[in-house]
Short mmCIF file of C-alpha atoms in Angstrom, two decimals:
data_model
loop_
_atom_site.label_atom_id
_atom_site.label_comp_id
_atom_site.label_asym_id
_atom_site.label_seq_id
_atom_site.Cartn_x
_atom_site.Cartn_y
_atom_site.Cartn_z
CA UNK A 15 0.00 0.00 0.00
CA UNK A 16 1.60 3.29 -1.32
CA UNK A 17 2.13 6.26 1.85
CA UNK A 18 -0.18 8.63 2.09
CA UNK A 19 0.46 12.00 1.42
CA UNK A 20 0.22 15.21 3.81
CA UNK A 21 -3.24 16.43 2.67
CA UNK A 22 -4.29 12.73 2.64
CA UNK A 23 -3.17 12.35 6.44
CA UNK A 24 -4.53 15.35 6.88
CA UNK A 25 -8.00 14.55 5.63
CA UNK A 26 -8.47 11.67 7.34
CA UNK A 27 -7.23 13.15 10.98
CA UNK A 28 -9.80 15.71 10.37
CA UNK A 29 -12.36 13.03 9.45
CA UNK A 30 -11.01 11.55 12.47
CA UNK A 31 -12.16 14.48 14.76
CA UNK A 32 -15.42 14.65 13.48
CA UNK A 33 -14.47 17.96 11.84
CA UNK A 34 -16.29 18.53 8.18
CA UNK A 35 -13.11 20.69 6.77
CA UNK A 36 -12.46 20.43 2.86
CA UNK A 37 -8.70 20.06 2.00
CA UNK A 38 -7.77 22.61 -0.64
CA UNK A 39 -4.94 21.89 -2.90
CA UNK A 40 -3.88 25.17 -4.32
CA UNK A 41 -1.57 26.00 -7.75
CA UNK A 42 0.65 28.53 -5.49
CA UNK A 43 2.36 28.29 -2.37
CA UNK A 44 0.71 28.68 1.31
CA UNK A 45 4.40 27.81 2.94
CA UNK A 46 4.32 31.60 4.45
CA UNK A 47 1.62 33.40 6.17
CA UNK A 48 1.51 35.74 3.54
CA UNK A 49 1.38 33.38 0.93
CA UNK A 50 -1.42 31.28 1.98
CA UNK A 51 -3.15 34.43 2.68
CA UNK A 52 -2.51 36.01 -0.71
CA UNK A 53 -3.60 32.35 -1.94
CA UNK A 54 -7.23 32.24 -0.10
CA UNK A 55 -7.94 36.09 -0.10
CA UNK A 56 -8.06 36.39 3.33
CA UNK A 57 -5.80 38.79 6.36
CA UNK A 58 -2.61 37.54 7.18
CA UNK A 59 -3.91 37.32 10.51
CA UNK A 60 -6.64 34.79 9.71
CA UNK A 61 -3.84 32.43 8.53
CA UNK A 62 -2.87 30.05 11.41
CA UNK A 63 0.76 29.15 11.09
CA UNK A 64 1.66 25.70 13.34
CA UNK A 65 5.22 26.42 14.61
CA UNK A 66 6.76 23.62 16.44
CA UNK A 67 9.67 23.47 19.12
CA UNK A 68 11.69 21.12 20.95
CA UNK A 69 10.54 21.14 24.56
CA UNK A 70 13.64 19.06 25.89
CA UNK A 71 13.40 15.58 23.84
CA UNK A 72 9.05 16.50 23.15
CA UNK A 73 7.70 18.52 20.12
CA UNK A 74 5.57 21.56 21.46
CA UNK A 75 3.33 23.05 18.92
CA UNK A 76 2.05 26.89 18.64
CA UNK A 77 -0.43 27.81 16.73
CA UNK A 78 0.03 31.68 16.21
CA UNK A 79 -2.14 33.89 14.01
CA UNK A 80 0.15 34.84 10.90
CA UNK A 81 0.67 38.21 11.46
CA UNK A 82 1.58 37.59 15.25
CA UNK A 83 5.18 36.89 15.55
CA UNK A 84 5.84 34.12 18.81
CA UNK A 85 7.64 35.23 22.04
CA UNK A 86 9.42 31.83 22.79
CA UNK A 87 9.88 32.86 26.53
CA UNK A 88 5.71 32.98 26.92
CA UNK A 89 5.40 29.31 25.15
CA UNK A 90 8.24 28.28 27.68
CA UNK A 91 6.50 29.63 30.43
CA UNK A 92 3.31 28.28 29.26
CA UNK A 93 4.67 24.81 28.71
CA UNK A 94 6.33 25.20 32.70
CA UNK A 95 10.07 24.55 30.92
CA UNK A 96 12.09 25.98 28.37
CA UNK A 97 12.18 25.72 24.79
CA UNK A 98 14.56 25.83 21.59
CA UNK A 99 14.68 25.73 18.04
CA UNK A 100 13.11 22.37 16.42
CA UNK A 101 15.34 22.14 13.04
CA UNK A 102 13.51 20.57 9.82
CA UNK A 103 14.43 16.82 11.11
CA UNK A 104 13.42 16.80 13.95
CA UNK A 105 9.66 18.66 12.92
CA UNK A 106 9.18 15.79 10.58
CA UNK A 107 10.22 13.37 12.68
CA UNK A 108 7.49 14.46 15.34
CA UNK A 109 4.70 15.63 13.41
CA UNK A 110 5.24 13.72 10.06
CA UNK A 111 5.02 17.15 8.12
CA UNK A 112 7.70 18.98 6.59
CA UNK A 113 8.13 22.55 7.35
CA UNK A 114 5.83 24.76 5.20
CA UNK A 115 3.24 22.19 5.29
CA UNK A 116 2.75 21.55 8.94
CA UNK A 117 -1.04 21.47 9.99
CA UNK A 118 -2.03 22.16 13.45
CA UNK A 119 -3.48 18.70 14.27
CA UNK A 120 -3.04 14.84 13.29
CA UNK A 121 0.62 14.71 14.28
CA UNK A 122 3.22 11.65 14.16
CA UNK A 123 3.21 12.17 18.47
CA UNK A 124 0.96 13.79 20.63
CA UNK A 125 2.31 17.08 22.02
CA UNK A 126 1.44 19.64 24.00
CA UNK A 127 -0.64 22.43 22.05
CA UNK A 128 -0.81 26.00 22.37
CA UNK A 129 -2.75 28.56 20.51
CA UNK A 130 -2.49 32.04 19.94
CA UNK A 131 -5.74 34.11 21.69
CA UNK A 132 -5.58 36.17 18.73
CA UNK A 133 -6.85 33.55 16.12
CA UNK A 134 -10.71 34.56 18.20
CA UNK A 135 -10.74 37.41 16.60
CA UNK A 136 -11.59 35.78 13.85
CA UNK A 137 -14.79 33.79 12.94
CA UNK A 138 -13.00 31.72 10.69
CA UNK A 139 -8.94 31.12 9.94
CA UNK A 140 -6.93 28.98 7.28
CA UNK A 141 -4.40 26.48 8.22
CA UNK A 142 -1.39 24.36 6.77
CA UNK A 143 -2.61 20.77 5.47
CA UNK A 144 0.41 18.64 5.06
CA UNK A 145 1.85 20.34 1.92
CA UNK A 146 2.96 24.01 0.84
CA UNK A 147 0.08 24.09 -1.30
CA UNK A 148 -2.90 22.81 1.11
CA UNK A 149 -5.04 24.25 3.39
CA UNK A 150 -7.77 24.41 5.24
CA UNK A 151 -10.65 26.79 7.05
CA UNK A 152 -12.25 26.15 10.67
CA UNK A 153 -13.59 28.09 13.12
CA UNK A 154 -10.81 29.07 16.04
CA UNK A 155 -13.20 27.55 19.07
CA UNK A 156 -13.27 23.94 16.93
CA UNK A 157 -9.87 23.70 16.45
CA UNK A 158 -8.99 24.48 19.68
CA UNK A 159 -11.02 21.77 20.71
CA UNK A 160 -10.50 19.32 18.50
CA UNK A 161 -6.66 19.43 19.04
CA UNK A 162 -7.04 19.83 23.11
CA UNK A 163 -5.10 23.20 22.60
CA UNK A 164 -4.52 25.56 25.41
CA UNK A 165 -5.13 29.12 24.75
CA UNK A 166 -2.95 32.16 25.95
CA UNK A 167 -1.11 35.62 24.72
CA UNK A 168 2.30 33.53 22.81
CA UNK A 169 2.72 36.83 20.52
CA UNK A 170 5.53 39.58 21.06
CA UNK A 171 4.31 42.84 22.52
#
């Protein structure tokens, strides 16, 4: 049986959670926030970019509104323990995404997730779905729940 690919996985996690998203596929890039927004006509802010980090041998995961840039020492102090730079291997390794494709939920290993308050302001926000060209929309309050994320203020004042 051939792998499945990143959209694929990502499908079926979200089929998984019960959550009726559709998958785009999309002829440009969505590996930046600006990108993806340019892609779906929508803010920058409204993009949700999954950023992960190594939390001493665990992934962490932050999901921070694209135009929000992530104060490391607030996701440390959220987590209760410090955190560093995750470098490409290791983010495939533990979420089974490459960088630029990384969705926000149906990971390799369960990790701790946190999520940027600032994706509420928004009724609904775009995410990364396994590849630089996928994507897809949700409400903030369903994926919070549907990937058991904790929210809090993770942006730079």
């Amino acid at each position: 049986m051939a792998k499945l690919k990143g959209p694929e996985r990502v499908r079926g996690a979200l089929e998984a959670l019960a959550l009726d998203c559709e998958v785009l596929t999309l002829p440009g890039s969505t590996r930046t926030a600006e990108e993806a927004a340019a892609a779906v006509g929508c803010s920058v802010g409204e993009i949700a970019k999954s950023l992960v980090f190594r939390g001493g041998e665990r992934a962490v995961v932050a999901i921070m509104s694209g135009d929000n840039r992530l104060d490391t020492g607030k996701l440390a102090e959220a987590l209760g323990h410090k955190v560093s730079r995750a470098d490409a291997d290791f983010v495939r390794a533990a979420t089974g995404f490459a960088i630029g494709g990384v969705p926000p939920l149906g990971h390799a290993t369960p990790a701790p997730v946190f999520m940027d308050a600032d994706l509420f302001r928004f009724d609904r926000i775009w995410a990364a779905a396994g590849s630089p060209f996928s994507v897809f929309a949700i409400e903030p309050a369903r994926l919070r729940d549907a990937g058991g994320a904790a929210v809090t203020d993770l942006k730079v004042d």
